[in-house]
XYZ file of C-alpha atoms in Angstrom:
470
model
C 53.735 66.465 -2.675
C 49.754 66.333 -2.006
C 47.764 69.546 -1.712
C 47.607 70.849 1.779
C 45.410 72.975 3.778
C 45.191 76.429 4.514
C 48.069 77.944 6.351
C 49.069 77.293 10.026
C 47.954 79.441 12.910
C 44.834 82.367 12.562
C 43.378 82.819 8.816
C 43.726 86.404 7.597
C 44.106 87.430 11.178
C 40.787 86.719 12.745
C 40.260 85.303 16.279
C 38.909 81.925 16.337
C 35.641 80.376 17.958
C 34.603 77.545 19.744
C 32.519 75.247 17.599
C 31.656 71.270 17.077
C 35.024 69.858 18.088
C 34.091 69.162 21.686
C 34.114 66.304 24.118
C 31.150 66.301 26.211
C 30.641 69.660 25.311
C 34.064 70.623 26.515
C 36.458 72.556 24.181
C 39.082 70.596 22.617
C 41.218 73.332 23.457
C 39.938 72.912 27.482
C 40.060 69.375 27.406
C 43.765 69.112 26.481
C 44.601 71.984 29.249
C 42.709 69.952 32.381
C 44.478 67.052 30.462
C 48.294 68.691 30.967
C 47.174 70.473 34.229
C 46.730 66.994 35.720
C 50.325 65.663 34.654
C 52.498 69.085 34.441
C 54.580 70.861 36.840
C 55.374 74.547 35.987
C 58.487 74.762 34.166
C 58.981 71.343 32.570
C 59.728 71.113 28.834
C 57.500 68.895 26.528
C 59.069 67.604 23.252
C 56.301 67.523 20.455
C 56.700 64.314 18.093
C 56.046 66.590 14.854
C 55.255 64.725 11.630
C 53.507 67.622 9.918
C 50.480 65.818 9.851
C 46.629 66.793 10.485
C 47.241 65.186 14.342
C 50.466 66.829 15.379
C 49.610 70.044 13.753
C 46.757 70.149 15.805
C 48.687 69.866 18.555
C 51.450 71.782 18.227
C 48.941 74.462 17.613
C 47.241 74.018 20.805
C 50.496 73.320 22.711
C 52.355 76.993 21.196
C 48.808 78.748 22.856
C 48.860 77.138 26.129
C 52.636 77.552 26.640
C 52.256 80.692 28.150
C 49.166 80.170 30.187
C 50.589 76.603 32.148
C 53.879 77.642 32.392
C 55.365 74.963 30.502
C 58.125 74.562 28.129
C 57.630 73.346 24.349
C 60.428 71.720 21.638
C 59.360 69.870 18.951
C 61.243 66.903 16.906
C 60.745 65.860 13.368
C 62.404 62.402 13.003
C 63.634 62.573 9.101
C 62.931 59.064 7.829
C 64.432 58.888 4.602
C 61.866 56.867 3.197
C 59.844 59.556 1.071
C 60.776 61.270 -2.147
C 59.403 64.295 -0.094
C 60.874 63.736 2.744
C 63.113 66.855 2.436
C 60.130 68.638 1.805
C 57.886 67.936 4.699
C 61.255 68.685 6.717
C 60.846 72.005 5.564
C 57.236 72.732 6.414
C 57.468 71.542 9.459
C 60.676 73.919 10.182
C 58.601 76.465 8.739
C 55.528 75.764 10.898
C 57.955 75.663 14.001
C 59.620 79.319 13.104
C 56.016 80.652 12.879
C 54.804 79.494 15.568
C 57.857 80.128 17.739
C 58.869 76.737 18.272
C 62.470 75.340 18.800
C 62.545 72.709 16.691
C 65.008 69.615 15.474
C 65.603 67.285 13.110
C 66.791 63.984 13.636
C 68.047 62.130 10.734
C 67.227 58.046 11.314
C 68.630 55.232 9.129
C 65.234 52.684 9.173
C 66.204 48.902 8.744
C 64.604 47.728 5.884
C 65.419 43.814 6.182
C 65.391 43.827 10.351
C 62.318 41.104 9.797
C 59.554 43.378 11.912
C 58.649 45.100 8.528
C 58.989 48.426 7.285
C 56.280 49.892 9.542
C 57.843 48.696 13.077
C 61.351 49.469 11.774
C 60.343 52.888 10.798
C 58.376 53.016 14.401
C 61.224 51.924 16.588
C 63.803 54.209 14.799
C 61.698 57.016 15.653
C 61.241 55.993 19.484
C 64.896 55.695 19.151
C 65.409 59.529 18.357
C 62.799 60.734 20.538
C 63.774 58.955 23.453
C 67.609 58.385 23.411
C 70.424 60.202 24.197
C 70.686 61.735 20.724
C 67.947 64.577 21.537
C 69.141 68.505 21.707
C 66.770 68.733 24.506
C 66.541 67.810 28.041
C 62.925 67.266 28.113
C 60.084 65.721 30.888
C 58.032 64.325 28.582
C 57.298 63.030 25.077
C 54.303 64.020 23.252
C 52.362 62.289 20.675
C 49.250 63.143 18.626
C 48.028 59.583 18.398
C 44.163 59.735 19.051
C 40.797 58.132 19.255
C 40.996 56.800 15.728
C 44.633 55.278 16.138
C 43.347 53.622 19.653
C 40.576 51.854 17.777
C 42.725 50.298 14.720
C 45.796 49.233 17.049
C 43.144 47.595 19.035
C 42.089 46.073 16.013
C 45.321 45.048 14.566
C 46.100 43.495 18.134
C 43.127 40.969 18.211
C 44.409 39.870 14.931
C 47.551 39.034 16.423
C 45.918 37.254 19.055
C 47.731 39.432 21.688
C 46.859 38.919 25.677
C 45.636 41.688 27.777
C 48.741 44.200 28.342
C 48.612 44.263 24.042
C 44.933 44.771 24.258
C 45.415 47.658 26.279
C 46.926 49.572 22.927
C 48.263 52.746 24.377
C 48.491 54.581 27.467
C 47.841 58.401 27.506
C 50.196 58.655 30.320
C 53.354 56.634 30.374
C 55.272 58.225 33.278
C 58.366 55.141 33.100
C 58.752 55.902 29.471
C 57.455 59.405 30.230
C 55.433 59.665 27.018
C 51.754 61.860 26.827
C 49.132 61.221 24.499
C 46.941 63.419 25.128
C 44.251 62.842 22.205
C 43.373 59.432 22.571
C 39.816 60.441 23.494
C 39.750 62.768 20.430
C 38.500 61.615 17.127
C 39.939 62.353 13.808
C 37.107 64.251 12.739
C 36.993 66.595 15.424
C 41.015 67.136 15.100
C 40.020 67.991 11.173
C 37.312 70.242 12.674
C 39.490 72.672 14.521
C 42.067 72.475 12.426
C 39.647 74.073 9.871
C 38.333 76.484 12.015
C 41.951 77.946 12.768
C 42.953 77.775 9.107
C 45.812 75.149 9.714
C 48.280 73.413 7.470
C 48.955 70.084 7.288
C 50.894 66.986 5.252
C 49.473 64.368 3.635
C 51.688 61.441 3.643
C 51.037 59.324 0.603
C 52.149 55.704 2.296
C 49.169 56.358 4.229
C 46.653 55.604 1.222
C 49.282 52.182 0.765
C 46.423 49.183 2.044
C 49.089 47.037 1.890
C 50.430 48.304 4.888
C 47.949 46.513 7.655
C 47.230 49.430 9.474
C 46.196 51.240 5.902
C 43.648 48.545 5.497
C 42.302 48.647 8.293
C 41.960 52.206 8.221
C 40.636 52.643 4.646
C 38.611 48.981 4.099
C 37.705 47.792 7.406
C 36.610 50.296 9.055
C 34.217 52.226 6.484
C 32.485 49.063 6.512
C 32.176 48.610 10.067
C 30.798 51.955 10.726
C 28.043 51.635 7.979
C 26.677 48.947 10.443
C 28.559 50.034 13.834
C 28.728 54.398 13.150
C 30.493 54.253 17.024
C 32.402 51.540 16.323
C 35.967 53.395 16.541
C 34.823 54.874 19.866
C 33.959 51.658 21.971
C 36.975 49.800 20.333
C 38.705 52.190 22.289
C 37.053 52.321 25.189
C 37.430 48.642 25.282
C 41.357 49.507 24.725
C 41.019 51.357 28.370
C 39.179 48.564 29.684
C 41.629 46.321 28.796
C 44.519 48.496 30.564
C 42.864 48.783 33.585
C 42.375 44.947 33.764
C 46.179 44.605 32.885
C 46.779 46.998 35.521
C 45.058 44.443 38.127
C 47.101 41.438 36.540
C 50.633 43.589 37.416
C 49.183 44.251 40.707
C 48.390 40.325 41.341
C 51.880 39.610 39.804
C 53.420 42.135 42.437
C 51.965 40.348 45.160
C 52.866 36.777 43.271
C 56.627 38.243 43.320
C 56.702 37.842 47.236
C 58.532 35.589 48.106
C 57.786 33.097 51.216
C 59.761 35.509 53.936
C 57.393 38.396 53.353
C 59.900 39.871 51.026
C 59.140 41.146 47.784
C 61.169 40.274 45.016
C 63.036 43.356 44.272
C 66.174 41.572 42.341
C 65.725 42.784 38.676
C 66.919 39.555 37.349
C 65.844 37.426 39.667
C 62.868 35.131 41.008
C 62.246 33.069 43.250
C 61.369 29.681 41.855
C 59.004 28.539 44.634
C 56.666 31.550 43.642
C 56.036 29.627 40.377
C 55.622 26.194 41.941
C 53.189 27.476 44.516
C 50.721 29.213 41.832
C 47.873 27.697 39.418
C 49.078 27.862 35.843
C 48.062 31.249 34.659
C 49.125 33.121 37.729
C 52.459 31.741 36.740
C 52.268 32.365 33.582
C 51.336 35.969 34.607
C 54.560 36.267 37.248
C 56.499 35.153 34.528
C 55.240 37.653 31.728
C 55.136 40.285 34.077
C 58.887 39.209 35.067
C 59.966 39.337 31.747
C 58.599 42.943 31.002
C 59.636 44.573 33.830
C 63.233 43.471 32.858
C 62.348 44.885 29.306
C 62.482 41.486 27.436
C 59.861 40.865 24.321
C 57.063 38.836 25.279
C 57.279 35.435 24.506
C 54.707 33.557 22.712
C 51.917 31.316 24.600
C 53.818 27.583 23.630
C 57.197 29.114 23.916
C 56.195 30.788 27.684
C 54.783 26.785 28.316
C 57.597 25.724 27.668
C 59.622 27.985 29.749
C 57.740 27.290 33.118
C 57.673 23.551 31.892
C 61.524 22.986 31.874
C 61.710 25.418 34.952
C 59.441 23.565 37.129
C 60.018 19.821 35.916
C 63.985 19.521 36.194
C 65.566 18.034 38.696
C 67.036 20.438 41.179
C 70.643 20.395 40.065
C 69.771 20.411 36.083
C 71.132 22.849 34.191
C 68.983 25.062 32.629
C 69.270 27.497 29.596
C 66.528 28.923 27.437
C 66.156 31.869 25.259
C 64.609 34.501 25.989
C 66.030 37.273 22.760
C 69.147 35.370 21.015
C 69.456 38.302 19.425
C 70.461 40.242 22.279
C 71.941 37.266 23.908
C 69.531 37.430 26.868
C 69.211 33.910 28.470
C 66.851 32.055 31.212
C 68.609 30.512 33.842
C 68.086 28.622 36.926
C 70.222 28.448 40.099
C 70.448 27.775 43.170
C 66.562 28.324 44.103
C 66.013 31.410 41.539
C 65.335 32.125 37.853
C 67.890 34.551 36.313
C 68.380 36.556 33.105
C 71.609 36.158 31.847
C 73.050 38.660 29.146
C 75.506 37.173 27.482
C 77.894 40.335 26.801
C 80.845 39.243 27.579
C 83.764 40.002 29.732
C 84.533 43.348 29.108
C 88.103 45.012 30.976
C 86.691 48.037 33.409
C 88.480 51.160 34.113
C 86.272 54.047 35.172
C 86.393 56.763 37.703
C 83.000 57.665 39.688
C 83.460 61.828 40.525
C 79.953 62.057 41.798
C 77.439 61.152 38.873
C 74.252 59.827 39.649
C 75.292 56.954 37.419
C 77.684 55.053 35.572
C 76.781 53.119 32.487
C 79.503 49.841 32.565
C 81.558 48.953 29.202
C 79.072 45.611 29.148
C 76.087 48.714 29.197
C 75.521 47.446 32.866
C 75.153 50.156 35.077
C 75.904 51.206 38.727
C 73.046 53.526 40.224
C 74.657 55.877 43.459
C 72.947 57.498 45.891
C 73.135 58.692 49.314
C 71.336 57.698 52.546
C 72.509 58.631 56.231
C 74.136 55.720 58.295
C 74.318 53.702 55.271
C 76.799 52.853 52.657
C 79.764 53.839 52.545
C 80.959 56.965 54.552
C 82.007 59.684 52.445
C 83.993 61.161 55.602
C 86.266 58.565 55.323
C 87.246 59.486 52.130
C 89.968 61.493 50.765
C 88.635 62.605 48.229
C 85.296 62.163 46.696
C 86.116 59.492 44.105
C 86.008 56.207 43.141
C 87.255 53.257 41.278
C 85.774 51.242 39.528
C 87.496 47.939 37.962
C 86.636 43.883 37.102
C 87.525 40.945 38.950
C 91.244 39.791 38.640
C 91.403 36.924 40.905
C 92.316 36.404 44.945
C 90.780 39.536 46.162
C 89.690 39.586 49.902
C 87.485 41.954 51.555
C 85.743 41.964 55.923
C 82.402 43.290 55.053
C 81.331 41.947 58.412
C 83.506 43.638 61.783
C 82.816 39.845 63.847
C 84.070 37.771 61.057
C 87.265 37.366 59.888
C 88.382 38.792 56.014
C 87.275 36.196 53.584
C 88.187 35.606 49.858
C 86.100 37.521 47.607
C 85.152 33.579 45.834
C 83.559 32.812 49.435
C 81.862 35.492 49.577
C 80.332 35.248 46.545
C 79.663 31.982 46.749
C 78.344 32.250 50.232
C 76.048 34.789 48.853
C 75.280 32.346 45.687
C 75.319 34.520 43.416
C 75.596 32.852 39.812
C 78.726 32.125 38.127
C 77.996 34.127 35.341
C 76.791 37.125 37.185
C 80.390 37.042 39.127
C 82.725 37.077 35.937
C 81.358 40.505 34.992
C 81.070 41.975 38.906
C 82.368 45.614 39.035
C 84.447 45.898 42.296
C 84.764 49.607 43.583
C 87.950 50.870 45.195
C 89.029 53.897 47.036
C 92.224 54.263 46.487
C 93.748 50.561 46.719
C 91.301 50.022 49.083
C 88.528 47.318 48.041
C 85.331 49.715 49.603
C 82.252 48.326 47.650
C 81.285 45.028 45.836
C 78.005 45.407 44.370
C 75.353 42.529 46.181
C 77.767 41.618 49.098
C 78.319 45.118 50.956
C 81.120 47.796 52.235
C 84.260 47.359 54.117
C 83.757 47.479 57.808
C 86.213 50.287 58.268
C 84.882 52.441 55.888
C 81.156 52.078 56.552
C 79.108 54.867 57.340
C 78.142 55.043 61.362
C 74.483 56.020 62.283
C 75.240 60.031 61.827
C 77.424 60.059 58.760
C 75.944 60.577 55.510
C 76.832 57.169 53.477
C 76.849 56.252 49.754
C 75.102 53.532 48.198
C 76.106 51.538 45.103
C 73.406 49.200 43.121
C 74.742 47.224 40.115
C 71.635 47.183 37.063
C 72.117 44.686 34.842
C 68.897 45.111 32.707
């Protein structure tokens, strides 16, 4: 294992002082406080992304002294990737660093897929966003927090222009990611004023020997490309990345236009999560479409397609005739399909018919055998009335064939096929409907509405049930 630093936290006691490691002539220690005071509420929990190297040991340090002062609540997670012969090792220190620093702190074991096809870099990467942000974690946590800074910003720019990615890649990362609810709160900190404090205070660090490995592309750039650039450009990691921010807030303006592209021609915004309207393609220039349609695609979590194959795409979706059938891929390896019907482009996951038999007893959610989910909450005068019910709990099975249901008190009870078909919903979407009963009572199908007699009136507090595909 490589030589590390001195040990973690104050050297032979002494106090520390504020020297060179500033931004703007603010203390790094300042800057990440005004940084968390910004984002923070008193009493959340963060969950540190610990590696044990110079970055997170930074800021773990920093974290464990503002803990008290904010109010906030730190964990810290080192993700165990089995790929080092000191892998056990660095475990260790960073357990160690955690105990003396007062810092719960787990260890998640993570089995990286050496032959997955991204390469042993995004395998390794993805297994760790896995265990930081799945179910897996000990802790119930706010927010994620990673030590990525200045430095990183500038090479994943770099590495992204030689993948000839668009604007949203361009962006690199976001120091705030509130849907993923991940923090980075060094991005405008170099590496050499991170090595500066730590030191000052005397910290300890690892030093991960794959990261001297140049054939890795972000080694290379790192350790040949770079050095070079700076003897001509010495700021050239700093305006990479503040082209990186540029770049976000230009793909921030391209998901606004796409928002207002994903109206449709009623004055309604598209809300349907996989759905859209075809007309909104057919009525834009070429790269607004091809913008709705990227910015489709992500918001329903689907990897980005290249340029000719996203061409293609809007090609087949726009030329067909009306009544063609269409079927593209969008991920065969999920089994998530493009399809058209009936006026509107659809995702289709192809997961099967999977039997349902659940109960709802008042969770927020319920996550569907076919990983589908149904999303409940309450609203007054809509939904369906909870007074009506005998007890609060529902339901919740497939489709069996010749079910009727009156979600309308002026029209007569229809067939549940009418309905649906009235509704046009897609074929495939109505194989793997969830119906929801109370009792033997058919009170809820998902994208049609609740039975008239059990509908909340204007005063009566009423559950609502939304079906999630993605």
């Amino acid at each position: 294992m490589p030589a590390r630093k001195s040990q973690c936290g104050h050297k032979n006691g002494s106090h520390p002082t504020r020297q060179v490691y500033l931004i703007k002539k603010i203390p790094l220690e300042t800057y990440l406080e005004t940084f968390l005071t910004s984002i923070l509420q008193p009493g959340q929990t963060l969950l540190l992304a610990f590696s044990g190297g110079l970055d997170s040991c930074v800021l773990l340090h920093m974290l464990a002294q503002l803990q008290p002062k904010l109010g906030f609540k730190l964990k810290a997670m080192h993700v165990h990737h089995g790929l080092s012969p000191n892998a056990d090792a660095w475990a260790k220190f960073c357990s160690d660093t955690c105990v003396e620093l007062k810092v719960s702190m787990q260890i998640a074991h993570v089995n990286v897929l050496k032959n997955s096809g991204l390469g042993l870099e995004a395998s390794a990467r993805a297994a760790r966003y896995a265990a930081l942000l799945g179910d897996t974690a000990d802790y119930m946590v706010d927010y994620v927090v990673l030590a990525h800074h200045q430095d990183d910003q500038a090479e994943t720019l770099l590495l992204q222009l030689l993948r000839g990615a668009g604007v949203k890649g361009l962006s690199a990362m976001a120091a705030a990611d509130a849907k993923k609810r991940l923090l980075r709160p060094l991005l405008a900190v170099s590496r050499a004023e991170l090595q500066a404090y730590a030191t000052q205070h005397g910290l300890q660090w690892i030093e991960d020997e794959s990261n001297q490995d140049t054939s890795l592309d972000r080694n290379f750039c790192r350790h040949q490309i770079f050095p070079l650039l700076e003897q001509r450009f010495p700021a050239a990691k700093k305006t990479l990345a503040r082209s990186a921010s540029h770049m976000a807030e230009a793909a921030l303006l391209l998901d606004e236009l796409a928002a207002m592209d994903a109206v449709s021609q009623t004055g309604q915004p598209s809300l349907d999560t996989v759905s859209l309207p075809l007309q909104n393609l057919h009525k834009l220039s070429e790269a607004r479409a091809r913008n709705l349609l990227r910015w489709w695609l992500a918001r329903n979590h689907q990897p980005m397609p290249s340029t000719v194959r996203l061409q293609e795409m809007l090609r087949q979706l726009q030329g067909a005739k009306a009544d063609a059938s269409i079927k593209l891929a969008v991920n065969s390896a999920e089994g998530v399909w493009l399809r058209r019907y009936q006026g509107f482009i659809y995702l289709e996951f192809d997961r099967g018919n999977q039997a349902i038999a659940m109960l709802w007893q008042g969770e927020p959610e319920l996550r569907l055998p076919d990983n589908s989910r149904l999303i409940f909450t309450q609203q007054l005068g809509q939904g369906l009335a909870f007074e009506r019910l005998s007890i609060y709990r529902l339901r919740i099975s497939q489709r069996i064939g010749g079910e009727q249901f009156k979600p309308d008190l002026a029209k007569p009870t229809r067939t549940l096929k009418h309905l649906l078909q009235e509704a046009k919903i897609p074929p495939w979407q109505r194989q793997r409907l969830p119906l929801i009963y109370s009792d033997d009572t058919l009170a809820i199908v998902p994208g049609i509405g609740v039975a008239c007699g059990l509908q909340a009136r204007e005063n009566e507090l009423g559950l609502l049930v939304i079906w999630e595909q993605v």
